[in-house]
PDB file of C-alpha atoms in Angstrom:
ATOM      1  CA  MET A 560      -1.763   9.972  -1.197  1.00 90.00           C
ATOM      2  CA  SER A 561      -1.520   9.435   2.492  1.00 92.00           C
ATOM      3  CA  ILE A 562      -3.413   7.203   4.881  1.00 95.00           C
ATOM      4  CA  GLY A 563      -3.595   7.221   8.646  1.00 94.00           C
ATOM      5  CA  VAL A 564      -2.290   4.285  10.671  1.00 96.00           C
ATOM      6  CA  ALA A 565      -2.565   3.580  14.367  1.00 94.00           C
ATOM      7  CA  ASP A 566       0.923   2.045  14.685  1.00 94.00           C
ATOM      8  CA  LEU A 567       3.526   3.248  12.216  1.00 96.00           C
ATOM      9  CA  ASP A 568       6.050   0.488  13.015  1.00 96.00           C
ATOM     10  CA  ARG A 569       3.417  -2.202  12.367  1.00 96.00           C
ATOM     11  CA  ALA A 570       2.247  -0.493   9.168  1.00 97.00           C
ATOM     12  CA  MET A 571       5.815  -0.052   7.883  1.00 98.00           C
ATOM     13  CA  ALA A 572       6.515  -3.751   8.464  1.00 98.00           C
ATOM     14  CA  PHE A 573       3.387  -4.574   6.395  1.00 98.00           C
ATOM     15  CA  TYR A 574       3.961  -2.074   3.555  1.00 98.00           C
ATOM     16  CA  ASP A 575       7.691  -2.751   3.303  1.00 98.00           C
ATOM     17  CA  ARG A 576       6.768  -6.335   2.450  1.00 98.00           C
ATOM     18  CA  VAL A 577       3.738  -5.868   0.194  1.00 98.00           C
ATOM     19  CA  LEU A 578       5.151  -2.988  -1.844  1.00 98.00           C
ATOM     20  CA  ALA A 579       8.577  -4.552  -2.514  1.00 98.00           C
ATOM     21  CA  PRO A 580       7.298  -6.930  -5.229  1.00 98.00           C
ATOM     22  CA  LEU A 581       5.846  -3.840  -6.956  1.00 97.00           C
ATOM     23  CA  GLY A 582       9.236  -2.055  -7.028  1.00 96.00           C
ATOM     24  CA  LEU A 583       8.325   0.389  -4.243  1.00 95.00           C
ATOM     25  CA  ALA A 584      10.347   0.949  -1.075  1.00 94.00           C
ATOM     26  CA  ARG A 585      10.281   3.144   2.006  1.00 93.00           C
ATOM     27  CA  GLU A 586      12.240   6.203   0.981  1.00 90.00           C
ATOM     28  CA  VAL A 587      11.494   8.572   3.834  1.00 90.00           C
ATOM     29  CA  LEU A 588      10.916   8.376   7.576  1.00 91.00           C
ATOM     30  CA  PHE A 589       9.871  11.781   8.853  1.00 89.00           C
ATOM     31  CA  THR A 590       9.038  13.194  12.249  1.00 91.00           C
ATOM     32  CA  GLU A 591       6.818  16.265  12.364  1.00 85.00           C
ATOM     33  CA  PRO A 592       7.613  19.060  14.855  1.00 88.00           C
ATOM     34  CA  THR A 593       4.640  17.765  16.848  1.00 85.00           C
ATOM     35  CA  GLY A 594       6.336  14.331  17.176  1.00 87.00           C
ATOM     36  CA  THR A 595       3.981  12.582  14.694  1.00 89.00           C
ATOM     37  CA  ARG A 596       5.891  10.222  12.415  1.00 95.00           C
ATOM     38  CA  SER A 597       5.321   9.508   8.732  1.00 94.00           C
ATOM     39  CA  ALA A 598       6.803   7.111   6.215  1.00 94.00           C
ATOM     40  CA  GLY A 599       6.928   7.734   2.471  1.00 93.00           C
ATOM     41  CA  TYR A 600       7.133   5.108  -0.291  1.00 94.00           C
ATOM     42  CA  GLY A 601       8.164   5.380  -3.925  1.00 92.00           C
ATOM     43  CA  GLN A 602      10.493   3.906  -6.518  1.00 89.00           C
ATOM     44  CA  PRO A 603      14.012   3.846  -5.024  1.00 87.00           C
ATOM     45  CA  GLY A 604      16.147   6.781  -6.084  1.00 78.00           C
ATOM     46  CA  GLN A 605      13.423   8.494  -8.140  1.00 73.00           C
ATOM     47  CA  TRP A 606      12.665  11.433  -5.838  1.00 63.00           C
ATOM     48  CA  ALA A 607      14.769  14.589  -5.894  1.00 54.00           C
ATOM     49  CA  LEU A 608      12.796  15.927  -2.993  1.00 58.00           C
ATOM     50  CA  GLU A 609      12.163  13.369  -0.317  1.00 61.00           C
ATOM     51  CA  ASP A 610       8.768  14.774   0.550  1.00 64.00           C
ATOM     52  CA  ASN A 611       7.514  14.139  -3.002  1.00 78.00           C
ATOM     53  CA  VAL A 612       7.181  10.379  -2.766  1.00 86.00           C
ATOM     54  CA  PRO A 613       3.687   9.330  -3.885  1.00 90.00           C
ATOM     55  CA  PHE A 614       2.447   7.249  -0.940  1.00 94.00           C
ATOM     56  CA  TRP A 615       2.584   8.059   2.784  1.00 94.00           C
ATOM     57  CA  LEU A 616       1.639   6.420   6.029  1.00 96.00           C
ATOM     58  CA  GLU A 617       0.834   8.932   8.744  1.00 94.00           C
ATOM     59  CA  GLU A 618       0.864   7.734  12.342  1.00 95.00           C
ATOM     60  CA  ARG A 619      -2.238   8.567  14.356  1.00 91.00           C
ATOM     61  CA  PRO A 620      -1.688   6.757  17.713  1.00 85.00           C
ATOM     62  CA  GLY A 621      -4.852   5.344  19.224  1.00 84.00           C
ATOM     63  CA  ALA A 622      -6.991   6.177  16.188  1.00 84.00           C
ATOM     64  CA  HIS A 623      -9.446   3.658  14.747  1.00 86.00           C
ATOM     65  CA  PHE A 624      -9.939   3.713  11.007  1.00 85.00           C
ATOM     66  CA  SER A 625     -12.919   2.711   8.918  1.00 88.00           C
ATOM     67  CA  CYS A 626     -12.256   2.410   5.188  1.00 88.00           C
ATOM     68  CA  PRO A 627     -15.132   4.232   3.443  1.00 90.00           C
ATOM     69  CA  PRO A 628     -17.327   2.179   1.124  1.00 90.00           C
ATOM     70  CA  GLY A 629     -15.936   2.184  -2.353  1.00 89.00           C
ATOM     71  CA  PHE A 630     -12.460   3.331  -1.335  1.00 92.00           C
ATOM     72  CA  HIS A 631      -9.322   1.362  -2.078  1.00 93.00           C
ATOM     73  CA  LEU A 632      -5.773   2.095  -3.161  1.00 96.00           C
ATOM     74  CA  ALA A 633      -4.575   0.442  -6.355  1.00 97.00           C
ATOM     75  CA  PHE A 634      -0.856  -0.013  -6.866  1.00 97.00           C
ATOM     76  CA  GLY A 635       0.502  -0.864 -10.336  1.00 97.00           C
ATOM     77  CA  ALA A 636       2.327  -4.148 -10.691  1.00 98.00           C
ATOM     78  CA  PRO A 637       4.748  -4.983 -13.509  1.00 97.00           C
ATOM     79  CA  ASP A 638       3.213  -8.429 -14.163  1.00 98.00           C
ATOM     80  CA  ALA A 639       0.989 -11.193 -12.773  1.00 98.00           C
ATOM     81  CA  ALA A 640       3.884 -12.716 -10.771  1.00 98.00           C
ATOM     82  CA  ALA A 641       4.272  -9.445  -8.888  1.00 98.00           C
ATOM     83  CA  VAL A 642       0.504  -9.447  -8.115  1.00 98.00           C
ATOM     84  CA  HIS A 643       0.886 -12.966  -6.637  1.00 98.00           C
ATOM     85  CA  ALA A 644       3.962 -11.882  -4.606  1.00 98.00           C
ATOM     86  CA  PHE A 645       2.083  -8.780  -3.313  1.00 98.00           C
ATOM     87  CA  HIS A 646      -0.802 -10.952  -2.144  1.00 98.00           C
ATOM     88  CA  ALA A 647       1.365 -13.620  -0.523  1.00 98.00           C
ATOM     89  CA  ALA A 648       3.498 -10.975   1.232  1.00 98.00           C
ATOM     90  CA  GLY A 649       0.420  -9.232   2.524  1.00 98.00           C
ATOM     91  CA  LEU A 650      -1.073 -12.413   4.003  1.00 98.00           C
ATOM     92  CA  ALA A 651       2.270 -13.310   5.590  1.00 98.00           C
ATOM     93  CA  ALA A 652       2.557  -9.786   7.059  1.00 97.00           C
ATOM     94  CA  GLY A 653      -0.839  -9.790   8.789  1.00 97.00           C
ATOM     95  CA  GLY A 654      -3.146  -8.614   6.011  1.00 98.00           C
ATOM     96  CA  THR A 655      -6.529 -10.159   5.183  1.00 98.00           C
ATOM     97  CA  ASP A 656      -7.463 -11.603   1.816  1.00 98.00           C
ATOM     98  CA  ASN A 657     -10.029  -9.476   0.001  1.00 97.00           C
ATOM     99  CA  GLY A 658      -9.746 -11.200  -3.391  1.00 98.00           C
ATOM    100  CA  PRO A 659      -7.042 -13.666  -4.512  1.00 98.00           C
ATOM    101  CA  PRO A 660      -4.787 -13.058  -7.490  1.00 98.00           C
ATOM    102  CA  GLY A 661      -6.398 -13.629 -10.852  1.00 98.00           C
ATOM    103  CA  PRO A 662      -7.927 -12.107 -13.935  1.00 98.00           C
ATOM    104  CA  ARG A 663     -10.767  -9.660 -13.462  1.00 97.00           C
ATOM    105  CA  PRO A 664     -12.556  -9.751 -16.847  1.00 95.00           C
ATOM    106  CA  ASP A 665     -15.345  -7.515 -15.534  1.00 95.00           C
ATOM    107  CA  TYR A 666     -12.689  -4.756 -15.219  1.00 95.00           C
ATOM    108  CA  GLY A 667     -11.124  -5.390 -18.599  1.00 95.00           C
ATOM    109  CA  PRO A 668      -9.731  -8.225 -20.714  1.00 95.00           C
ATOM    110  CA  SER A 669      -6.165  -7.815 -19.435  1.00 97.00           C
ATOM    111  CA  TYR A 670      -6.885  -6.746 -15.835  1.00 97.00           C
ATOM    112  CA  TYR A 671      -5.073  -9.029 -13.377  1.00 98.00           C
ATOM    113  CA  ALA A 672      -5.295  -8.126  -9.696  1.00 98.00           C
ATOM    114  CA  ALA A 673      -5.288  -9.143  -6.039  1.00 98.00           C
ATOM    115  CA  PHE A 674      -6.920  -7.421  -3.108  1.00 98.00           C
ATOM    116  CA  LEU A 675      -5.926  -7.179   0.595  1.00 98.00           C
ATOM    117  CA  ILE A 676      -7.122  -5.420   3.723  1.00 97.00           C
ATOM    118  CA  ASP A 677      -4.166  -3.995   5.666  1.00 97.00           C
ATOM    119  CA  PRO A 678      -3.867  -4.200   9.510  1.00 95.00           C
ATOM    120  CA  ASP A 679      -5.648  -0.828   9.879  1.00 95.00           C
ATOM    121  CA  GLY A 680      -8.551  -1.839   7.655  1.00 95.00           C
ATOM    122  CA  TRP A 681      -7.549  -0.049   4.438  1.00 97.00           C
ATOM    123  CA  ARG A 682      -8.371  -1.877   1.215  1.00 97.00           C
ATOM    124  CA  ILE A 683      -5.443  -2.170  -1.201  1.00 98.00           C
ATOM    125  CA  GLU A 684      -4.930  -3.741  -4.598  1.00 98.00           C
ATOM    126  CA  ALA A 685      -2.082  -4.707  -6.885  1.00 98.00           C
ATOM    127  CA  VAL A 686      -3.019  -4.627 -10.582  1.00 98.00           C
ATOM    128  CA  ALA A 687      -1.128  -5.624 -13.715  1.00 98.00           C
ATOM    129  CA  ASP A 688      -1.967  -5.250 -17.403  1.00 97.00           C
ATOM    130  CA  THR A 689      -1.428  -8.726 -18.889  1.00 95.00           C
ATOM    131  CA  SER A 690      -2.072  -7.730 -22.511  1.00 92.00           C
ATOM    132  CA  ALA A 691       1.638  -7.800 -23.476  1.00 73.00           C
TER     133      ALA A 691
END
């Protein structure tokens, strides 16, 4: 999965912070032959090929993004504490609250999530299964 961002340095600062509580880190910083930069995130040390990380930020300088209705990215969290840490880190890093941490019984009896809007307007979520 990749999303476009207007300022890669700003986006990396945000995603470095919000993804850390979920066990994800920036594993790759890549410059295309055209000069466009990308950053890839995944579980540290899990990727034999660095271009196989599951989440990418792709710099598109000067672009303006509009998150389509119904679109959001959901990242798995190990537990409710990580969901809270994701949300707090996102607010501290310039994100906007789009739903505070808490149970979401409409989604399922053990669905615990928090929602943010990143600095480029993308909607993101951290979700944990609290049934254990």
